[in-house]
Amino acid sequence: MAAGTRVVSEESSRAVDCERASDRRALLRSGSLVLALALGLLAVPAAVEAQPTTKVRRIGYLSTGHRASGFHEQFLQGLRALGWIEGQNLAIEFRFAEGQFDRLPQLAAELVELKVDLIVAQPTPAALAARNATTSIPIVMINVGDPVGIGLVASLARPGGNVTGTAFDVELATFAKALELLKGAIPQARHVAVLSNPGNPAQGLAIKHLKIAAKQLGLRLLLPEVRGPDEFSRVFAEAFGERVDALFVVAESLFLLHRTALADLALKYRLPTMFGMRENVVAGGFMSYGPSLGYNSRRAAVFVDKILKGAKPADLPVEQPTKFELIVNLKTAGVLGVAIAPSLRQQADELIP
């Protein structure tokens, strides 16, 4: 009996051990499940927290021109290429002075009152108005002439304030090249009228460079000034009376806004005219040499992107023009009776038929 009892006891003991082992496995499975559930519950808020929330940034855009002119489109193209989409993660408050420069201070003040994150201003008069309206909101300028000379930035390398962006600075070499191209197209030219706007503080430096370049090329200059389109006819009549051989129009927003009127007057008085912007030649002007407005506008989007991501305008060097283009209007040349030499055709970046 004792042996049988021991067998039964051993079997009972093994049964108990098996039951305990089963219970331990069940407990482990249960514990693992509880732990997994707990970790899962903890992970849910973390996953939700990790989801990026799209913050809409609000910027202002101040221009001397018209919305219909479409010059802001190149800037918007630059923004889209960097992932800034109007209506998604970006809201833009547009303000266009429509050629009425005296409206710029009021329009700039409106953008400041809206507490925008940044103001984009183009060209020089708009940038000056924006800078006069705020010293705290970052300003990205586009196509501004002589930003150091007119006090917008301390230096090109270290702007030092709340303004940076793209300049429309053209050095002496650029003016010399433009006059040289004009003289190459009109070999007999000895007397050239230079049209400028004294209301733009950046024009003074341009005239200084042109005087030096003209002396190097043996050209005499006539220096008429205009502050508005109502003075255009007087100036062209004066230039015609002085028997000038050609006209040089300094790049300026006034002359860009009224480019068709200038092109028409140049044809009326049969004056071959050199402009600083491609758009004047598209409107019927004879030729242009200077920085690309569109390229500078797209580059300005890079500054906006950096500032919205935390960079300070004071630390972002101002970009000077790097892309220059020579444009010739062949139809206008034909009307003026100017034969375009093969060498000039080869140099041209674009020949408008």
GROMACS .gro file of C-alpha atoms in nm:
model
  353
    1MET     CA    1   0.000   0.000   0.000
    2ALA     CA    2   0.282   0.231   0.081
    3ALA     CA    3   0.425   0.190  -0.268
    4GLY     CA    4   0.085   0.249  -0.426
    5THR     CA    5   0.031   0.547  -0.204
    6ARG     CA    6   0.366   0.691  -0.313
    7VAL     CA    7   0.273   0.643  -0.680
    8VAL     CA    8  -0.058   0.822  -0.630
    9SER     CA    9   0.112   1.100  -0.435
   10GLU     CA   10   0.374   1.144  -0.706
   11GLU     CA   11   0.104   1.156  -0.973
   12SER     CA   12  -0.097   1.404  -0.765
   13SER     CA   13   0.216   1.614  -0.714
   14ARG     CA   14   0.288   1.611  -1.087
   15ALA     CA   15  -0.072   1.713  -1.158
   16VAL     CA   16  -0.046   1.998  -0.912
   17ASP     CA   17   0.285   2.110  -1.069
   18CYS     CA   18   0.131   2.098  -1.415
   19GLU     CA   19  -0.166   2.299  -1.296
   20ARG     CA   20   0.062   2.555  -1.135
   21ALA     CA   21   0.275   2.578  -1.451
   22SER     CA   22  -0.042   2.625  -1.655
   23ASP     CA   23  -0.156   2.896  -1.416
   24ARG     CA   24   0.184   3.070  -1.445
   25ARG     CA   25   0.166   3.058  -1.827
   26ALA     CA   26  -0.187   3.197  -1.817
   27LEU     CA   27  -0.072   3.469  -1.578
   28LEU     CA   28   0.221   3.555  -1.803
   29ARG     CA   29  -0.007   3.568  -2.104
   30SER     CA   30  -0.249   3.784  -1.909
   31GLY     CA   31   0.032   4.010  -1.790
   32SER     CA   32   0.169   4.045  -2.143
   33LEU     CA   33  -0.174   4.138  -2.267
   34VAL     CA   34  -0.218   4.397  -1.994
   35LEU     CA   35   0.128   4.537  -2.063
   36ALA     CA   36   0.058   4.553  -2.437
   37LEU     CA   37  -0.271   4.729  -2.372
   38ALA     CA   38  -0.105   4.973  -2.137
   39LEU     CA   39   0.172   5.049  -2.385
   40GLY     CA   40  -0.086   5.086  -2.658
   41LEU     CA   41  -0.285   5.335  -2.452
   42LEU     CA   42   0.030   5.531  -2.377
   43ALA     CA   43   0.126   5.531  -2.743
   44VAL     CA   44  -0.203   5.679  -2.865
   45PRO     CA   45  -0.152   6.031  -2.727
   46ALA     CA   46   0.213   6.022  -2.842
   47ALA     CA   47   0.108   5.933  -3.197
   48VAL     CA   48  -0.156   6.203  -3.193
   49GLU     CA   49   0.097   6.449  -3.055
   50ALA     CA   50   0.345   6.359  -3.327
   51GLN     CA   51   0.098   6.454  -3.601
   52PRO     CA   52   0.219   6.793  -3.740
   53THR     CA   53  -0.032   7.073  -3.720
   54THR     CA   54  -0.028   7.300  -4.026
   55LYS     CA   55   0.021   7.655  -3.906
   56VAL     CA   56  -0.087   7.918  -4.155
   57ARG     CA   57   0.164   8.203  -4.174
   58ARG     CA   58   0.043   8.547  -4.279
   59ILE     CA   59   0.255   8.783  -4.487
   60GLY     CA   60   0.197   9.116  -4.656
   61TYR     CA   61   0.290   9.206  -5.015
   62LEU     CA   62   0.334   9.575  -5.098
   63SER     CA   63   0.386   9.688  -5.458
   64THR     CA   64   0.393  10.015  -5.649
   65GLY     CA   65   0.218   9.851  -5.944
   66HIS     CA   66  -0.105   9.680  -6.040
   67ARG     CA   67  -0.220   9.327  -5.959
   68ALA     CA   68  -0.309   9.282  -6.326
   69SER     CA   69   0.055   9.333  -6.428
   70GLY     CA   70   0.133   8.989  -6.284
   71PHE     CA   71   0.481   9.073  -6.154
   72HIS     CA   72   0.399   8.910  -5.820
   73GLU     CA   73   0.344   8.576  -5.993
   74GLN     CA   74   0.716   8.501  -6.018
   75PHE     CA   75   0.745   8.555  -5.643
   76LEU     CA   76   0.455   8.316  -5.582
   77GLN     CA   77   0.620   8.059  -5.810
   78GLY     CA   78   0.930   8.080  -5.593
   79LEU     CA   79   0.723   8.027  -5.279
   80ARG     CA   80   0.543   7.724  -5.424
   81ALA     CA   81   0.875   7.564  -5.514
   82LEU     CA   82   0.969   7.589  -5.145
   83GLY     CA   83   0.644   7.437  -5.022
   84TRP     CA   84   0.458   7.758  -4.931
   85ILE     CA   85   0.111   7.736  -5.084
   86GLU     CA   86  -0.133   8.025  -5.062
   87GLY     CA   87  -0.455   7.903  -4.902
   88GLN     CA   88  -0.287   7.603  -4.735
   89ASN     CA   89   0.001   7.705  -4.511
   90LEU     CA   90   0.027   8.067  -4.625
   91ALA     CA   91  -0.208   8.367  -4.632
   92ILE     CA   92  -0.104   8.677  -4.827
   93GLU     CA   93  -0.238   9.029  -4.782
   94PHE     CA   94  -0.182   9.207  -5.115
   95ARG     CA   95  -0.158   9.585  -5.138
   96PHE     CA   96  -0.103   9.749  -5.479
   97ALA     CA   97  -0.050  10.126  -5.508
   98GLU     CA   98  -0.146  10.115  -5.880
   99GLY     CA   99   0.111  10.375  -5.970
  100GLN     CA  100   0.001  10.620  -5.699
  101PHE     CA  101   0.315  10.628  -5.489
  102ASP     CA  102   0.161  10.864  -5.234
  103ARG     CA  103  -0.065  10.575  -5.126
  104LEU     CA  104   0.229  10.358  -5.021
  105PRO     CA  105   0.261  10.488  -4.659
  106GLN     CA  106  -0.109  10.417  -4.593
  107LEU     CA  107  -0.091  10.070  -4.750
  108ALA     CA  108   0.222   9.986  -4.550
  109ALA     CA  109   0.051  10.102  -4.229
  110GLU     CA  110  -0.244   9.871  -4.305
  111LEU     CA  111  -0.012   9.570  -4.325
  112VAL     CA  112   0.153   9.665  -3.995
  113GLU     CA  113  -0.187   9.696  -3.826
  114LEU     CA  114  -0.274   9.345  -3.948
  115LYS     CA  115   0.031   9.218  -3.756
  116VAL     CA  116   0.159   9.015  -4.050
  117ASP     CA  117   0.460   8.790  -3.989
  118LEU     CA  118   0.657   8.954  -4.268
  119ILE     CA  119   0.624   9.221  -4.541
  120VAL     CA  120   0.745   9.174  -4.898
  121ALA     CA  121   0.801   9.509  -5.071
  122GLN     CA  122   0.891   9.586  -5.431
  123PRO     CA  123   1.051   9.790  -5.572
  124THR     CA  124   1.240  10.082  -5.405
  125PRO     CA  125   0.950  10.319  -5.315
  126ALA     CA  126   0.751  10.032  -5.161
  127ALA     CA  127   1.050   9.911  -4.959
  128LEU     CA  128   1.108  10.261  -4.823
  129ALA     CA  129   0.741  10.294  -4.725
  130ALA     CA  130   0.748   9.957  -4.548
  131ARG     CA  131   1.068  10.046  -4.361
  132ASN     CA  132   0.919  10.378  -4.251
  133ALA     CA  133   0.611  10.194  -4.121
  134THR     CA  134   0.793   9.936  -3.905
  135THR     CA  135   1.135   9.859  -3.760
  136SER     CA  136   1.027   9.530  -3.603
  137ILE     CA  137   0.836   9.330  -3.867
  138PRO     CA  138   1.081   9.159  -4.108
  139ILE     CA  139   1.085   9.310  -4.457
  140VAL     CA  140   1.198   9.128  -4.771
  141MET     CA  141   1.269   9.380  -5.048
  142ILE     CA  142   1.261   9.295  -5.417
  143ASN     CA  143   1.455   9.481  -5.689
  144VAL     CA  144   1.558   9.776  -5.475
  145GLY     CA  145   1.823  10.011  -5.608
  146ASP     CA  146   2.117  10.114  -5.386
  147PRO     CA  147   1.972   9.981  -5.055
  148VAL     CA  148   2.284  10.088  -4.864
  149GLY     CA  149   2.293  10.438  -5.010
  150ILE     CA  150   1.925  10.506  -4.930
  151GLY     CA  151   1.957  10.372  -4.576
  152LEU     CA  152   1.755  10.052  -4.594
  153VAL     CA  153   2.045   9.832  -4.481
  154ALA     CA  154   2.376   9.896  -4.307
  155SER     CA  155   2.566   9.686  -4.561
  156LEU     CA  156   2.490   9.419  -4.818
  157ALA     CA  157   2.679   9.152  -4.624
  158ARG     CA  158   2.530   9.242  -4.284
  159PRO     CA  159   2.198   9.427  -4.327
  160GLY     CA  160   2.178   9.479  -3.951
  161GLY     CA  161   1.809   9.570  -3.922
  162ASN     CA  162   1.471   9.429  -4.023
  163VAL     CA  163   1.529   9.455  -4.402
  164THR     CA  164   1.697   9.216  -4.646
  165GLY     CA  165   1.620   9.065  -4.988
  166THR     CA  166   1.725   9.123  -5.349
  167ALA     CA  167   1.882   9.443  -5.476
  168PHE     CA  168   1.862   9.596  -5.822
  169ASP     CA  169   2.206   9.745  -5.780
  170VAL     CA  170   2.385   9.791  -6.108
  171GLU     CA  171   2.748   9.891  -6.089
  172LEU     CA  172   2.943  10.123  -6.316
  173ALA     CA  173   3.038   9.827  -6.536
  174THR     CA  174   2.672   9.751  -6.601
  175PHE     CA  175   2.591  10.106  -6.712
  176ALA     CA  176   2.905  10.112  -6.924
  177LYS     CA  177   2.797   9.786  -7.089
  178ALA     CA  178   2.446   9.917  -7.155
  179LEU     CA  179   2.575  10.239  -7.313
  180GLU     CA  180   2.829  10.041  -7.513
  181LEU     CA  181   2.554   9.815  -7.649
  182LEU     CA  182   2.341  10.118  -7.740
  183LYS     CA  183   2.636  10.281  -7.917
  184GLY     CA  184   2.706   9.951  -8.094
  185ALA     CA  185   2.349   9.945  -8.226
  186ILE     CA  186   2.363  10.316  -8.318
  187PRO     CA  187   2.729  10.370  -8.423
  188GLN     CA  188   2.669  10.734  -8.515
  189ALA     CA  189   2.541  10.817  -8.164
  190ARG     CA  190   2.729  11.102  -7.996
  191HIS     CA  191   2.456  11.272  -7.793
  192VAL     CA  192   2.233  11.065  -7.562
  193ALA     CA  193   1.943  11.181  -7.342
  194VAL     CA  194   1.911  11.008  -7.003
  195LEU     CA  195   1.562  10.995  -6.855
  196SER     CA  196   1.540  10.963  -6.475
  197ASN     CA  197   1.298  11.019  -6.187
  198PRO     CA  198   1.437  11.247  -5.914
  199GLY     CA  199   1.164  11.120  -5.680
  200ASN     CA  200   1.353  10.792  -5.651
  201PRO     CA  201   1.656  10.839  -5.421
  202ALA     CA  202   1.840  10.552  -5.591
  203GLN     CA  203   1.850  10.737  -5.925
  204GLY     CA  204   2.131  10.968  -5.812
  205LEU     CA  205   2.384  10.686  -5.806
  206ALA     CA  206   2.268  10.568  -6.149
  207ILE     CA  207   2.324  10.914  -6.299
  208LYS     CA  208   2.669  10.930  -6.140
  209HIS     CA  209   2.766  10.597  -6.300
  210LEU     CA  210   2.621  10.698  -6.637
  211LYS     CA  211   2.823  11.021  -6.644
  212ILE     CA  212   3.144  10.826  -6.588
  213ALA     CA  213   3.053  10.562  -6.848
  214ALA     CA  214   2.951  10.825  -7.106
  215LYS     CA  215   3.283  11.005  -7.067
  216GLN     CA  216   3.470  10.679  -7.127
  217LEU     CA  217   3.271  10.623  -7.448
  218GLY     CA  218   3.297  10.982  -7.571
  219LEU     CA  219   2.924  11.053  -7.535
  220ARG     CA  220   2.757  11.379  -7.436
  221LEU     CA  221   2.454  11.349  -7.207
  222LEU     CA  222   2.131  11.543  -7.180
  223LEU     CA  223   1.972  11.480  -6.837
  224PRO     CA  224   1.595  11.545  -6.838
  225GLU     CA  225   1.395  11.446  -6.527
  226VAL     CA  226   1.030  11.349  -6.484
  227ARG     CA  227   0.819  11.275  -6.178
  228GLY     CA  228   0.507  11.155  -6.355
  229PRO     CA  229   0.374  11.035  -6.693
  230ASP     CA  230   0.224  11.376  -6.767
  231GLU     CA  231   0.580  11.504  -6.822
  232PHE     CA  232   0.681  11.241  -7.077
  233SER     CA  233   0.572  11.432  -7.386
  234ARG     CA  234   0.761  11.746  -7.279
  235VAL     CA  235   1.083  11.551  -7.223
  236PHE     CA  236   1.067  11.372  -7.560
  237ALA     CA  237   1.000  11.699  -7.738
  238GLU     CA  238   1.298  11.853  -7.555
  239ALA     CA  239   1.524  11.562  -7.649
  240PHE     CA  240   1.412  11.584  -8.011
  241GLY     CA  241   1.477  11.959  -8.011
  242GLU     CA  242   1.827  11.900  -7.874
  243ARG     CA  243   1.887  11.660  -8.164
  244VAL     CA  244   1.991  11.367  -7.945
  245ASP     CA  245   2.080  11.043  -8.122
  246ALA     CA  246   1.932  10.804  -7.867
  247LEU     CA  247   1.759  10.784  -7.530
  248PHE     CA  248   1.866  10.594  -7.218
  249VAL     CA  249   1.585  10.531  -6.965
  250VAL     CA  250   1.712  10.449  -6.616
  251ALA     CA  251   1.534  10.145  -6.468
  252GLU     CA  252   1.261  10.271  -6.237
  253SER     CA  253   0.909  10.164  -6.139
  254LEU     CA  254   0.752  10.478  -6.292
  255PHE     CA  255   0.899  10.390  -6.632
  256LEU     CA  256   0.799  10.027  -6.590
  257LEU     CA  257   0.436  10.110  -6.509
  258HIS     CA  258   0.408  10.342  -6.811
  259ARG     CA  259   0.622  10.134  -7.047
  260THR     CA  260   0.369  10.140  -7.334
  261ALA     CA  261   0.349  10.521  -7.332
  262LEU     CA  262   0.729  10.546  -7.338
  263ALA     CA  263   0.760  10.296  -7.623
  264ASP     CA  264   0.497  10.484  -7.825
  265LEU     CA  265   0.669  10.821  -7.774
  266ALA     CA  266   1.006  10.676  -7.868
  267LEU     CA  267   0.860  10.554  -8.196
  268LYS     CA  268   0.681  10.884  -8.255
  269TYR     CA  269   1.009  11.078  -8.220
  270ARG     CA  270   1.208  10.796  -8.383
  271LEU     CA  271   1.445  10.768  -8.088
  272PRO     CA  272   1.628  10.438  -8.038
  273THR     CA  273   1.589  10.375  -7.666
  274MET     CA  274   1.785  10.161  -7.419
  275PHE     CA  275   1.588  10.047  -7.114
  276GLY     CA  276   1.696   9.864  -6.801
  277MET     CA  277   1.415   9.609  -6.800
  278ARG     CA  278   1.297   9.342  -7.043
  279GLU     CA  279   0.932   9.439  -6.988
  280ASN     CA  280   0.989   9.776  -7.156
  281VAL     CA  281   1.109   9.601  -7.472
  282VAL     CA  282   0.816   9.358  -7.471
  283ALA     CA  283   0.593   9.669  -7.466
  284GLY     CA  284   0.760   9.797  -7.785
  285GLY     CA  285   1.086   9.952  -7.667
  286PHE     CA  286   1.400   9.910  -7.881
  287MET     CA  287   1.638   9.728  -7.645
  288SER     CA  288   1.720   9.665  -7.280
  289TYR     CA  289   2.013   9.549  -7.072
  290GLY     CA  290   1.996   9.481  -6.700
  291PRO     CA  291   1.907   9.238  -6.422
  292SER     CA  292   1.617   8.996  -6.462
  293LEU     CA  293   1.317   9.114  -6.259
  294GLY     CA  294   1.162   8.768  -6.261
  295TYR     CA  295   1.474   8.595  -6.135
  296ASN     CA  296   1.515   8.844  -5.850
  297SER     CA  297   1.150   8.799  -5.754
  298ARG     CA  298   1.184   8.421  -5.736
  299ARG     CA  299   1.500   8.456  -5.529
  300ALA     CA  300   1.313   8.676  -5.280
  301ALA     CA  301   1.099   8.373  -5.193
  302VAL     CA  302   1.413   8.209  -5.048
  303PHE     CA  303   1.444   8.495  -4.797
  304VAL     CA  304   1.079   8.460  -4.698
  305ASP     CA  305   1.124   8.087  -4.646
  306LYS     CA  306   1.428   8.134  -4.422
  307ILE     CA  307   1.269   8.409  -4.212
  308LEU     CA  308   0.945   8.217  -4.159
  309LYS     CA  309   1.162   7.928  -4.038
  310GLY     CA  310   1.338   8.144  -3.780
  311ALA     CA  311   1.620   8.332  -3.953
  312LYS     CA  312   1.669   8.704  -3.878
  313PRO     CA  313   1.682   8.959  -4.163
  314ALA     CA  314   1.983   9.123  -4.000
  315ASP     CA  315   2.187   8.806  -4.060
  316LEU     CA  316   2.082   8.736  -4.420
  317PRO     CA  317   2.309   8.907  -4.677
  318VAL     CA  318   2.135   9.108  -4.948
  319GLU     CA  319   2.165   8.943  -5.289
  320GLN     CA  320   2.291   9.153  -5.576
  321PRO     CA  321   2.190   9.078  -5.935
  322THR     CA  322   2.364   8.778  -6.088
  323LYS     CA  323   2.152   8.726  -6.401
  324PHE     CA  324   2.168   8.999  -6.666
  325GLU     CA  325   1.996   8.991  -7.002
  326LEU     CA  326   2.011   9.174  -7.334
  327ILE     CA  327   1.676   9.196  -7.514
  328VAL     CA  328   1.621   9.343  -7.862
  329ASN     CA  329   1.289   9.414  -8.031
  330LEU     CA  330   1.342   9.342  -8.400
  331LYS     CA  331   1.007   9.489  -8.506
  332THR     CA  332   1.085   9.820  -8.336
  333ALA     CA  333   1.433   9.818  -8.490
  334GLY     CA  334   1.271   9.781  -8.832
  335VAL     CA  335   1.034  10.073  -8.770
  336LEU     CA  336   1.326  10.288  -8.656
  337GLY     CA  337   1.532  10.183  -8.957
  338VAL     CA  338   1.806  10.035  -8.739
  339ALA     CA  339   1.996   9.737  -8.881
  340ILE     CA  340   2.090   9.494  -8.605
  341ALA     CA  341   2.447   9.374  -8.659
  342PRO     CA  342   2.512   8.997  -8.647
  343SER     CA  343   2.741   9.044  -8.344
  344LEU     CA  344   2.459   9.213  -8.150
  345ARG     CA  345   2.217   8.937  -8.247
  346GLN     CA  346   2.459   8.679  -8.110
  347GLN     CA  347   2.496   8.865  -7.782
  348ALA     CA  348   2.120   8.899  -7.730
  349ASP     CA  349   1.955   8.670  -7.477
  350GLU     CA  350   1.623   8.724  -7.654
  351LEU     CA  351   1.519   8.865  -7.992
  352ILE     CA  352   1.156   8.973  -7.994
  353PRO     CA  353   1.018   8.938  -8.351
   0.00000   0.00000   0.00000
